[in-house]
mmCIF file of C-alpha atoms in Angstrom:
data_model
loop_
_atom_site.group_PDB
_atom_site.id
_atom_site.type_symbol
_atom_site.label_atom_id
_atom_site.label_comp_id
_atom_site.label_asym_id
_atom_site.label_seq_id
_atom_site.Cartn_x
_atom_site.Cartn_y
_atom_site.Cartn_z
ATOM 1 C CA MET A 1 9.126 15.850 9.565
ATOM 2 C CA THR A 2 6.122 17.882 10.051
ATOM 3 C CA GLU A 3 2.718 17.462 8.281
ATOM 4 C CA ASP A 4 2.433 21.064 7.464
ATOM 5 C CA ARG A 5 5.513 20.838 5.285
ATOM 6 C CA ILE A 6 3.731 18.357 2.979
ATOM 7 C CA SER A 7 0.898 18.794 0.872
ATOM 8 C CA SER A 8 -1.356 16.014 -0.345
ATOM 9 C CA THR A 9 -2.734 15.630 -3.945
ATOM 10 C CA HIS A 10 -6.094 14.347 -2.520
ATOM 11 C CA PRO A 11 -8.999 16.380 -1.664
ATOM 12 C CA GLN A 12 -9.476 17.386 2.032
ATOM 13 C CA ILE A 13 -12.496 15.858 3.364
ATOM 14 C CA PRO A 14 -14.165 16.833 6.751
ATOM 15 C CA PRO A 15 -13.469 15.033 10.044
ATOM 16 C CA THR A 16 -14.446 11.261 10.400
ATOM 17 C CA THR A 17 -17.485 10.385 12.270
ATOM 18 C CA GLU A 18 -18.654 6.950 13.140
ATOM 19 C CA GLU A 19 -21.378 7.054 10.323
ATOM 20 C CA THR A 20 -18.748 8.026 7.700
ATOM 21 C CA ARG A 21 -16.409 5.448 9.002
ATOM 22 C CA LEU A 22 -19.195 2.777 8.130
ATOM 23 C CA SER A 23 -19.832 4.183 4.849
ATOM 24 C CA ARG A 24 -16.205 4.324 3.873
ATOM 25 C CA LEU A 25 -15.518 0.822 5.062
ATOM 26 C CA ARG A 26 -18.719 -0.287 3.114
ATOM 27 C CA LEU A 27 -17.350 1.230 -0.008
ATOM 28 C CA LEU A 28 -13.786 -0.192 0.482
ATOM 29 C CA ARG A 29 -14.992 -3.727 1.197
ATOM 30 C CA SER A 30 -17.529 -3.845 -1.651
ATOM 31 C CA ARG A 31 -16.784 -6.114 -4.385
ATOM 32 C CA ARG A 32 -14.232 -5.180 -7.055
ATOM 33 C CA VAL A 33 -13.430 -2.007 -5.117
ATOM 34 C CA GLY A 34 -9.729 -1.749 -4.208
ATOM 35 C CA PRO A 35 -7.713 1.371 -3.104
ATOM 36 C CA THR A 36 -7.387 2.891 -6.423
ATOM 37 C CA THR A 37 -11.037 2.685 -7.263
ATOM 38 C CA TYR A 38 -12.017 3.866 -3.959
ATOM 39 C CA HIS A 39 -10.106 6.820 -4.404
ATOM 40 C CA ARG A 40 -11.382 7.485 -7.728
ATOM 41 C CA LEU A 41 -15.075 7.081 -6.659
ATOM 42 C CA MET A 42 -14.282 9.446 -3.725
ATOM 43 C CA ARG A 43 -12.974 12.166 -5.987
ATOM 44 C CA GLU A 44 -15.859 11.789 -8.625
ATOM 45 C CA HIS A 45 -18.767 11.508 -5.877
ATOM 46 C CA GLY A 46 -17.348 13.650 -2.816
ATOM 47 C CA SER A 47 -18.261 11.175 -0.235
ATOM 48 C CA ALA A 48 -18.510 7.563 0.493
ATOM 49 C CA GLU A 49 -22.422 7.783 0.926
ATOM 50 C CA ALA A 50 -22.693 9.165 -2.658
ATOM 51 C CA ALA A 51 -20.240 6.662 -4.031
ATOM 52 C CA LEU A 52 -22.294 3.808 -2.428
ATOM 53 C CA ASN A 53 -25.164 5.042 -4.052
ATOM 54 C CA ALA A 54 -23.725 5.219 -7.493
ATOM 55 C CA LEU A 55 -22.047 2.102 -7.158
ATOM 56 C CA PRO A 56 -24.859 -0.194 -8.657
ATOM 57 C CA ASP A 57 -25.365 1.916 -11.461
ATOM 58 C CA ILE A 58 -21.820 1.935 -12.236
ATOM 59 C CA ALA A 59 -21.747 -1.718 -11.815
ATOM 60 C CA ARG A 60 -24.790 -2.092 -14.240
ATOM 61 C CA THR A 61 -22.890 0.073 -16.988
ATOM 62 C CA ALA A 62 -19.831 -2.339 -16.774
ATOM 63 C CA GLY A 63 -22.012 -5.201 -17.320
ATOM 64 C CA VAL A 64 -22.471 -6.547 -13.700
ATOM 65 C CA PRO A 65 -26.124 -6.507 -12.893
ATOM 66 C CA ARG A 66 -27.797 -6.905 -9.296
ATOM 67 C CA TYR A 67 -24.628 -5.396 -7.720
ATOM 68 C CA THR A 68 -24.959 -4.711 -4.101
ATOM 69 C CA PRO A 69 -22.266 -2.964 -1.906
ATOM 70 C CA THR A 70 -21.146 -4.476 1.358
ATOM 71 C CA SER A 71 -23.962 -4.262 3.915
ATOM 72 C CA ILE A 72 -23.907 -1.956 7.025
ATOM 73 C CA ASP A 73 -23.954 -5.045 9.145
ATOM 74 C CA ASP A 74 -20.834 -6.463 7.652
ATOM 75 C CA ALA A 75 -19.017 -3.118 8.051
ATOM 76 C CA LYS A 76 -20.140 -2.928 11.734
ATOM 77 C CA ARG A 77 -19.104 -6.350 12.129
ATOM 78 C CA GLU A 78 -15.446 -5.626 11.102
ATOM 79 C CA LEU A 79 -15.201 -2.589 13.206
ATOM 80 C CA ASN A 80 -16.225 -4.586 16.294
ATOM 81 C CA ASP A 81 -13.902 -7.361 15.441
ATOM 82 C CA GLY A 82 -11.062 -4.790 15.263
ATOM 83 C CA ARG A 83 -11.709 -2.967 18.285
ATOM 84 C CA ALA A 84 -12.180 -6.088 20.217
ATOM 85 C CA LEU A 85 -8.176 -6.519 19.480
ATOM 86 C CA GLY A 86 -7.668 -3.182 21.058
ATOM 87 C CA ALA A 87 -7.107 -1.725 17.307
ATOM 88 C CA ARG A 88 -8.525 1.359 15.946
ATOM 89 C CA PRO A 89 -9.371 2.070 12.092
ATOM 90 C CA LEU A 90 -7.310 4.895 10.617
ATOM 91 C CA PHE A 91 -9.104 6.209 7.655
ATOM 92 C CA PHE A 92 -7.126 7.968 4.673
ATOM 93 C CA GLU A 93 -9.186 11.023 5.523
ATOM 94 C CA ASP A 94 -7.909 11.170 9.263
ATOM 95 C CA ALA A 95 -5.591 13.884 10.244
ATOM 96 C CA ASP A 96 -3.102 11.480 11.721
ATOM 97 C CA TYR A 97 -2.908 9.043 8.540
ATOM 98 C CA PRO A 98 0.873 8.725 7.880
ATOM 99 C CA THR A 99 1.792 11.674 5.401
ATOM 100 C CA LEU A 100 4.530 9.900 3.225
ATOM 101 C CA LEU A 101 1.802 6.970 2.513
ATOM 102 C CA LYS A 102 -0.751 9.394 1.652
ATOM 103 C CA GLU A 103 1.245 10.518 -0.958
ATOM 104 C CA THR A 104 1.488 7.332 -2.723
ATOM 105 C CA PRO A 105 -1.001 6.597 -5.579
ATOM 106 C CA ASP A 106 -2.679 3.456 -4.218
ATOM 107 C CA ALA A 107 -2.473 4.445 -0.585
ATOM 108 C CA PRO A 108 -4.620 2.171 1.707
ATOM 109 C CA PRO A 109 -7.992 3.759 2.146
ATOM 110 C CA MET A 110 -8.007 2.267 5.821
ATOM 111 C CA LEU A 111 -5.295 0.948 8.034
ATOM 112 C CA TRP A 112 -6.026 -1.162 11.265
ATOM 113 C CA CYS A 113 -3.762 0.111 13.909
ATOM 114 C CA GLN A 114 -2.839 -2.055 17.152
ATOM 115 C CA GLY A 115 -0.319 -0.193 19.364
ATOM 116 C CA ASN A 116 1.195 3.101 19.467
ATOM 117 C CA THR A 117 0.000 5.216 16.554
ATOM 118 C CA ASP A 118 2.356 8.092 17.654
ATOM 119 C CA LEU A 119 5.101 6.151 15.799
ATOM 120 C CA LEU A 120 3.573 7.027 12.412
ATOM 121 C CA SER A 121 4.517 10.701 12.975
ATOM 122 C CA ARG A 122 8.187 10.068 13.574
ATOM 123 C CA PRO A 123 10.896 9.554 10.723
ATOM 124 C CA THR A 124 10.899 6.011 9.650
ATOM 125 C CA ILE A 125 13.213 3.660 7.911
ATOM 126 C CA ALA A 126 12.525 0.341 6.375
ATOM 127 C CA ILE A 127 14.831 -2.602 6.991
ATOM 128 C CA ILE A 128 13.821 -5.849 5.011
ATOM 129 C CA GLY A 129 15.717 -9.089 3.657
ATOM 130 C CA ALA A 130 15.968 -12.720 3.383
ATOM 131 C CA ARG A 131 13.720 -15.141 5.559
ATOM 132 C CA ASN A 132 16.852 -17.740 5.454
ATOM 133 C CA ALA A 133 19.344 -15.156 6.321
ATOM 134 C CA SER A 134 22.865 -15.810 6.988
ATOM 135 C CA SER A 135 24.403 -15.266 10.449
ATOM 136 C CA LEU A 136 26.266 -12.399 9.149
ATOM 137 C CA GLY A 137 23.050 -10.931 7.702
ATOM 138 C CA LEU A 138 21.046 -11.159 10.839
ATOM 139 C CA ARG A 139 23.966 -9.502 12.816
ATOM 140 C CA MET A 140 24.027 -6.715 10.398
ATOM 141 C CA ALA A 141 20.272 -6.470 10.655
ATOM 142 C CA LYS A 142 20.233 -6.064 14.350
ATOM 143 C CA ARG A 143 22.983 -3.476 14.462
ATOM 144 C CA LEU A 144 21.623 -1.407 11.842
ATOM 145 C CA ALA A 145 18.055 -1.546 13.465
ATOM 146 C CA SER A 146 19.591 -0.845 16.905
ATOM 147 C CA ASP A 147 21.763 2.053 15.858
ATOM 148 C CA LEU A 148 19.190 3.632 13.597
ATOM 149 C CA GLY A 149 16.581 3.222 16.307
ATOM 150 C CA ASP A 150 19.126 5.023 18.776
ATOM 151 C CA ALA A 151 19.390 7.726 16.261
ATOM 152 C CA GLY A 152 15.542 8.431 16.501
ATOM 153 C CA LEU A 153 14.181 6.438 13.546
ATOM 154 C CA THR A 154 11.332 4.140 13.707
ATOM 155 C CA VAL A 155 12.013 0.632 12.100
ATOM 156 C CA VAL A 156 9.364 -0.756 9.611
ATOM 157 C CA SER A 157 9.396 -4.144 8.374
ATOM 158 C CA GLY A 158 7.101 -7.064 7.506
ATOM 159 C CA LEU A 159 7.143 -9.429 10.434
ATOM 160 C CA ALA A 160 8.822 -12.175 8.200
ATOM 161 C CA ARG A 161 11.232 -14.747 9.640
ATOM 162 C CA GLY A 162 15.168 -13.867 9.137
ATOM 163 C CA ILE A 163 15.769 -10.284 8.629
ATOM 164 C CA ASP A 164 12.277 -8.605 9.264
ATOM 165 C CA ALA A 165 11.938 -10.409 12.687
ATOM 166 C CA THR A 166 15.475 -9.373 13.625
ATOM 167 C CA ALA A 167 15.020 -5.793 12.820
ATOM 168 C CA HIS A 168 11.698 -5.896 14.863
ATOM 169 C CA GLU A 169 13.383 -7.357 17.851
ATOM 170 C CA ALA A 170 16.361 -4.872 17.894
ATOM 171 C CA SER A 171 14.115 -2.090 17.742
ATOM 172 C CA LEU A 172 11.334 -3.003 20.075
ATOM 173 C CA ASP A 173 12.633 -0.322 22.722
ATOM 174 C CA THR A 174 13.034 2.553 20.281
ATOM 175 C CA GLY A 175 10.109 2.114 18.061
ATOM 176 C CA THR A 176 9.010 -0.356 15.515
ATOM 177 C CA ILE A 177 6.213 -0.845 12.977
ATOM 178 C CA ALA A 178 5.077 -4.176 11.908
ATOM 179 C CA VAL A 179 3.082 -4.381 8.610
ATOM 180 C CA TYR A 180 0.836 -7.486 8.229
ATOM 181 C CA ALA A 181 -0.064 -9.237 5.113
ATOM 182 C CA GLY A 182 -3.145 -10.743 6.617
ATOM 183 C CA GLY A 183 -5.468 -9.354 9.456
ATOM 184 C CA LEU A 184 -4.116 -8.307 12.875
ATOM 185 C CA ASN A 185 -5.729 -11.445 14.138
ATOM 186 C CA ARG A 186 -3.635 -13.722 11.872
ATOM 187 C CA PRO A 187 0.010 -12.775 12.349
ATOM 188 C CA TYR A 188 2.152 -14.600 9.911
ATOM 189 C CA PRO A 189 4.437 -16.546 10.257
ATOM 190 C CA SER A 190 3.050 -18.479 13.307
ATOM 191 C CA GLN A 191 6.321 -18.700 14.977
ATOM 192 C CA ASN A 192 6.327 -14.767 15.252
ATOM 193 C CA ILE A 193 3.262 -14.593 17.176
ATOM 194 C CA GLY A 194 5.071 -13.932 20.234
ATOM 195 C CA LEU A 195 7.058 -11.248 18.599
ATOM 196 C CA ALA A 196 3.852 -9.692 17.197
ATOM 197 C CA GLU A 197 2.245 -9.406 20.731
ATOM 198 C CA GLN A 198 5.471 -7.557 21.784
ATOM 199 C CA ILE A 199 5.253 -5.208 19.033
ATOM 200 C CA ALA A 200 1.624 -4.414 19.707
ATOM 201 C CA ALA A 201 2.493 -3.725 23.294
ATOM 202 C CA LYS A 202 5.482 -1.492 22.629
ATOM 203 C CA GLY A 203 5.196 -0.736 19.079
ATOM 204 C CA LEU A 204 2.655 -0.741 16.340
ATOM 205 C CA CYS A 205 1.084 -3.328 14.149
ATOM 206 C CA LEU A 206 -0.641 -2.300 10.851
ATOM 207 C CA SER A 207 -2.893 -4.094 8.490
ATOM 208 C CA GLU A 208 -5.185 -3.041 5.462
ATOM 209 C CA GLN A 209 -7.111 -6.319 5.595
ATOM 210 C CA ARG A 210 -10.131 -7.498 7.777
ATOM 211 C CA PRO A 211 -8.914 -8.476 11.230
ATOM 212 C CA ASP A 212 -9.361 -12.133 10.662
ATOM 213 C CA MET A 213 -8.233 -12.359 7.272
ATOM 214 C CA GLU A 214 -5.823 -15.301 6.341
ATOM 215 C CA PRO A 215 -2.836 -13.958 4.444
ATOM 216 C CA ARG A 216 -2.682 -14.946 0.948
ATOM 217 C CA ALA A 217 -0.176 -14.768 -1.978
ATOM 218 C CA ARG A 218 -1.636 -11.505 -3.442
ATOM 219 C CA HIS A 219 -1.506 -9.736 -0.045
ATOM 220 C CA PHE A 220 2.313 -9.844 0.304
ATOM 221 C CA PRO A 221 2.972 -7.389 -2.800
ATOM 222 C CA ALA A 222 0.168 -5.347 -1.364
ATOM 223 C CA ARG A 223 1.849 -5.208 2.035
ATOM 224 C CA ASN A 224 5.067 -4.346 0.694
ATOM 225 C CA ARG A 225 3.820 -1.358 -0.882
ATOM 226 C CA ILE A 226 2.826 -0.335 2.457
ATOM 227 C CA ILE A 227 6.111 -0.824 3.914
ATOM 228 C CA SER A 228 7.993 1.234 1.302
ATOM 229 C CA GLY A 229 5.360 3.964 1.430
ATOM 230 C CA LEU A 230 5.702 4.784 5.043
ATOM 231 C CA VAL A 231 9.394 5.430 4.817
ATOM 232 C CA GLY A 232 11.833 7.725 3.320
ATOM 233 C CA ALA A 233 14.246 4.922 2.618
ATOM 234 C CA VAL A 234 14.443 1.184 2.260
ATOM 235 C CA VAL A 235 17.523 -0.920 3.385
ATOM 236 C CA VAL A 236 17.804 -4.330 1.958
ATOM 237 C CA VAL A 237 20.166 -6.571 3.879
ATOM 238 C CA GLU A 238 19.980 -9.902 1.955
ATOM 239 C CA ALA A 239 17.703 -10.889 -0.799
ATOM 240 C CA ALA A 240 17.911 -13.526 -3.337
ATOM 241 C CA SER A 241 17.584 -12.396 -7.044
ATOM 242 C CA LYS A 242 13.871 -13.091 -7.349
ATOM 243 C CA SER A 243 12.389 -12.466 -3.815
ATOM 244 C CA GLY A 244 9.897 -10.348 -1.931
ATOM 245 C CA SER A 245 12.482 -7.912 -0.600
ATOM 246 C CA LEU A 246 13.654 -7.183 -4.232
ATOM 247 C CA LEU A 247 10.012 -6.625 -5.300
ATOM 248 C CA THR A 248 9.711 -4.089 -2.120
ATOM 249 C CA ALA A 249 12.942 -2.207 -3.574
ATOM 250 C CA ARG A 250 11.297 -1.888 -7.173
ATOM 251 C CA ILE A 251 8.052 -0.758 -5.515
ATOM 252 C CA ALA A 252 10.083 1.850 -3.401
ATOM 253 C CA LEU A 253 11.810 3.081 -6.380
ATOM 254 C CA ASP A 254 8.257 3.656 -8.281
ATOM 255 C CA GLN A 255 7.290 5.496 -5.193
ATOM 256 C CA GLY A 256 10.210 7.704 -5.223
ATOM 257 C CA ARG A 257 11.894 6.295 -2.236
ATOM 258 C CA ASP A 258 15.706 5.827 -1.804
ATOM 259 C CA VAL A 259 16.940 2.262 -1.819
ATOM 260 C CA LEU A 260 20.199 1.205 0.072
ATOM 261 C CA ALA A 261 21.651 -2.347 0.187
ATOM 262 C CA VAL A 262 24.261 -4.275 2.143
ATOM 263 C CA PRO A 263 26.552 -5.947 -0.085
ATOM 264 C CA GLY A 264 27.386 -9.723 0.219
ATOM 265 C CA HIS A 265 29.749 -12.464 -1.160
ATOM 266 C CA PRO A 266 29.119 -13.154 -4.811
ATOM 267 C CA PHE A 267 28.733 -16.875 -4.021
ATOM 268 C CA ASP A 268 25.980 -16.295 -1.698
ATOM 269 C CA ALA A 269 22.720 -16.565 -3.469
ATOM 270 C CA ARG A 270 21.100 -14.678 -0.469
ATOM 271 C CA ALA A 271 23.159 -11.688 -1.421
ATOM 272 C CA ALA A 272 22.427 -11.678 -5.006
ATOM 273 C CA GLY A 273 19.557 -9.404 -5.032
ATOM 274 C CA ALA A 274 21.350 -6.809 -2.707
ATOM 275 C CA ASN A 275 24.320 -6.970 -5.062
ATOM 276 C CA ILE A 276 22.113 -6.345 -8.124
ATOM 277 C CA LEU A 277 20.466 -3.501 -6.375
ATOM 278 C CA ILE A 278 24.012 -1.817 -5.601
ATOM 279 C CA ARG A 279 25.012 -2.632 -9.220
ATOM 280 C CA ASP A 280 22.036 -0.797 -10.381
ATOM 281 C CA GLY A 281 22.694 2.341 -8.233
ATOM 282 C CA ALA A 282 21.605 1.673 -4.661
ATOM 283 C CA THR A 283 23.574 3.109 -1.971
ATOM 284 C CA LEU A 284 25.878 0.681 -0.411
ATOM 285 C CA VAL A 285 25.375 0.341 3.267
ATOM 286 C CA ARG A 286 28.472 -0.509 5.679
ATOM 287 C CA ASP A 287 26.815 0.809 8.767
ATOM 288 C CA ALA A 288 24.000 2.916 10.378
ATOM 289 C CA ASP A 289 26.238 6.165 9.511
ATOM 290 C CA ASP A 290 25.585 5.466 5.792
ATOM 291 C CA VAL A 291 21.828 5.381 6.055
ATOM 292 C CA LEU A 292 21.871 8.482 8.158
ATOM 293 C CA GLU A 293 23.812 10.365 5.598
ATOM 294 C CA VAL A 294 21.335 9.534 2.988
ATOM 295 C CA LEU A 295 18.415 10.437 5.120
ATOM 296 C CA ASN A 296 19.804 13.921 5.971
ATOM 297 C CA THR A 297 20.034 14.460 2.151
ATOM 298 C CA LEU A 298 16.328 13.561 1.380
ATOM 299 C CA PRO A 299 13.569 16.239 0.785
ATOM 300 C CA LEU A 300 11.089 17.055 3.587
ATOM 301 C CA SER A 301 8.396 15.929 1.578
ATOM 302 C CA ALA A 302 7.518 12.957 -0.623
ATOM 303 C CA PRO A 303 7.887 13.329 -4.285
ATOM 304 C CA LYS A 304 4.549 14.306 -5.834
ATOM 305 C CA GLN A 305 2.898 12.028 -8.234
ATOM 306 C CA PRO A 306 2.184 13.353 -11.770
ATOM 307 C CA ASP A 307 -0.924 15.357 -11.828
ATOM 308 C CA ILE A 308 -3.457 13.377 -13.832
ATOM 309 C CA PRO A 309 -6.546 15.295 -14.745
ATOM 310 C CA GLN A 310 -9.594 13.926 -13.357
ATOM 311 C CA ALA A 311 -13.107 13.912 -14.791
ATOM 312 C CA PRO A 312 -15.608 16.107 -12.791
ATOM 313 C CA PRO A 313 -18.329 13.933 -11.181
ATOM 314 C CA SER A 314 -20.848 14.107 -14.105
ATOM 315 C CA SER A 315 -18.604 14.316 -16.949
ATOM 316 C CA ARG A 316 -18.184 10.654 -18.214
ATOM 317 C CA PRO A 317 -17.722 10.909 -21.961
ATOM 318 C CA ASP A 318 -21.029 10.097 -23.842
ATOM 319 C CA ARG A 319 -19.976 6.977 -25.950
ATOM 320 C CA SER A 320 -22.263 4.815 -27.816
ATOM 321 C CA LEU A 321 -22.350 0.959 -26.614
ATOM 322 C CA ARG A 322 -20.324 0.209 -29.763
ATOM 323 C CA ASP A 323 -17.679 3.000 -29.119
ATOM 324 C CA THR A 324 -17.451 1.742 -25.409
ATOM 325 C CA ALA A 325 -16.949 -1.815 -26.620
ATOM 326 C CA ALA A 326 -14.288 -0.824 -28.923
ATOM 327 C CA LEU A 327 -12.495 1.298 -26.175
ATOM 328 C CA HIS A 328 -12.840 -1.693 -23.761
ATOM 329 C CA SER A 329 -11.453 -4.145 -26.488
ATOM 330 C CA GLU A 330 -8.346 -1.694 -27.242
ATOM 331 C CA ILE A 331 -7.602 -1.420 -23.512
ATOM 332 C CA LEU A 332 -7.725 -5.217 -23.203
ATOM 333 C CA GLN A 333 -5.424 -5.806 -26.294
ATOM 334 C CA ARG A 334 -2.917 -3.423 -24.796
ATOM 335 C CA LEU A 335 -2.750 -5.212 -21.562
ATOM 336 C CA GLY A 336 -1.415 -8.545 -20.764
ATOM 337 C CA PRO A 337 -0.123 -10.657 -17.807
ATOM 338 C CA SER A 338 2.926 -8.334 -17.314
ATOM 339 C CA PRO A 339 1.649 -5.085 -15.622
ATOM 340 C CA ILE A 340 2.169 -1.623 -16.855
ATOM 341 C CA SER A 341 1.328 1.803 -15.057
ATOM 342 C CA GLU A 342 -2.114 3.403 -15.797
ATOM 343 C CA ASP A 343 -0.104 6.509 -16.971
ATOM 344 C CA GLN A 344 1.702 4.538 -19.605
ATOM 345 C CA LEU A 345 -1.370 3.144 -20.869
ATOM 346 C CA VAL A 346 -3.079 6.450 -21.304
ATOM 347 C CA ARG A 347 0.008 7.879 -22.963
ATOM 348 C CA ASP A 348 0.199 4.756 -25.424
ATOM 349 C CA MET A 349 -3.584 4.974 -26.358
ATOM 350 C CA VAL A 350 -3.102 8.952 -27.126
ATOM 351 C CA LEU A 351 -6.278 9.602 -25.107
ATOM 352 C CA SER A 352 -7.033 11.819 -22.325
ATOM 353 C CA PRO A 353 -7.459 10.290 -18.708
ATOM 354 C CA SER A 354 -11.026 11.320 -18.722
ATOM 355 C CA GLU A 355 -11.793 8.953 -21.502
ATOM 356 C CA VAL A 356 -9.583 6.137 -20.293
ATOM 357 C CA THR A 357 -10.075 5.924 -16.456
ATOM 358 C CA PRO A 358 -14.129 5.473 -16.591
ATOM 359 C CA ALA A 359 -13.441 2.436 -19.015
ATOM 360 C CA LEU A 360 -10.755 1.213 -16.578
ATOM 361 C CA LEU A 361 -13.286 1.453 -13.819
ATOM 362 C CA ASP A 362 -15.735 -0.409 -15.889
ATOM 363 C CA LEU A 363 -13.345 -3.217 -16.688
ATOM 364 C CA GLU A 364 -12.170 -3.573 -13.112
ATOM 365 C CA MET A 365 -15.746 -3.859 -11.898
ATOM 366 C CA HIS A 366 -16.342 -6.456 -14.611
ATOM 367 C CA GLY A 367 -13.284 -8.389 -13.415
ATOM 368 C CA LYS A 368 -11.373 -8.251 -16.602
ATOM 369 C CA ILE A 369 -8.396 -6.137 -15.423
ATOM 370 C CA THR A 370 -6.541 -6.402 -12.015
ATOM 371 C CA ARG A 371 -4.746 -3.437 -10.272
ATOM 372 C CA LEU A 372 -1.438 -4.162 -8.491
ATOM 373 C CA ALA A 373 0.790 -2.259 -6.076
ATOM 374 C CA GLY A 374 2.192 0.794 -7.425
ATOM 375 C CA GLY A 375 -0.561 1.909 -9.711
ATOM 376 C CA LEU A 376 -0.009 -0.962 -12.164
ATOM 377 C CA LEU A 377 -2.563 -2.696 -14.346
ATOM 378 C CA SER A 378 -2.590 -6.193 -15.848
ATOM 379 C CA LYS A 379 -5.146 -8.343 -17.877
ATOM 380 C CA THR A 380 -7.103 -10.725 -15.484
#
């Protein structure tokens, strides 16, 4: 899959220098600036430097006084910490940023990369599944990863116990990518530290977190959207009916990826999630040939996300304080603990994106809404 066959919906930005790396990292690590807000600020202001200059005023408008972006010293410290591990920062604007991942709406603005980044330009497949996998499940994961690796695919997974670890081990010699929930200096779980070191030496380890960040519960769904975003298809070997693997499969579907699953015995709870996926239309997998057959029919580019008109840099709608408060109130009334997509919210409100998106940015900066993986919003 060649990069010139795929066009990005994001604007082209000049090559990264050390100064722009610091500015982009400062913007990304500033309080209440997540991936979606980062990309919006970059679109609206054209550069990280301009966005950083505008951020205090944006926060003040959102009701957050005395807002200060992350300092240059903090950004330098993170860059030094990552490079001390032998890792390099890969920014969204860099030419070798993975193309499929770039097409996702909440693509990580920056990834820490430890190992062979050439693997990012190769065809990829995700193999995920249960932590407490059965012997048959582990055997299946091992065979799939080995055979698909021999067929020229890089195997992507999440370094978890069970299916993930087995898939990584079986594809060490052919190419494997581990996506961390925490920082590169905090591989999880601890029992896989040795495996993580092997992957860093022979494959590639990725993280969007600071190098010393301990993994937290909220980091795992964010990690999962990177796993599915990197690949053309996701294979679920074993998964309970309510599991992280099933969440990854749903994120993959939202991203336009193919989902495949290995069937299991109806009496085995570890197979319930995979069986549900097959019932709902996922491709049944018996061996690597079934996976390769699906991959050979996939398009050469990631499906384009719906085009959402963006407000020009200086075109925030002029609203009175009363109108703005009313709009914020309406948004919060429509949101709840169950997340919905931003596109759906805009359609439900029968307003233009240029009216709603600045209000969403205000509410996010104020901590009243939360952005989740897959472009979803929920009330905080």
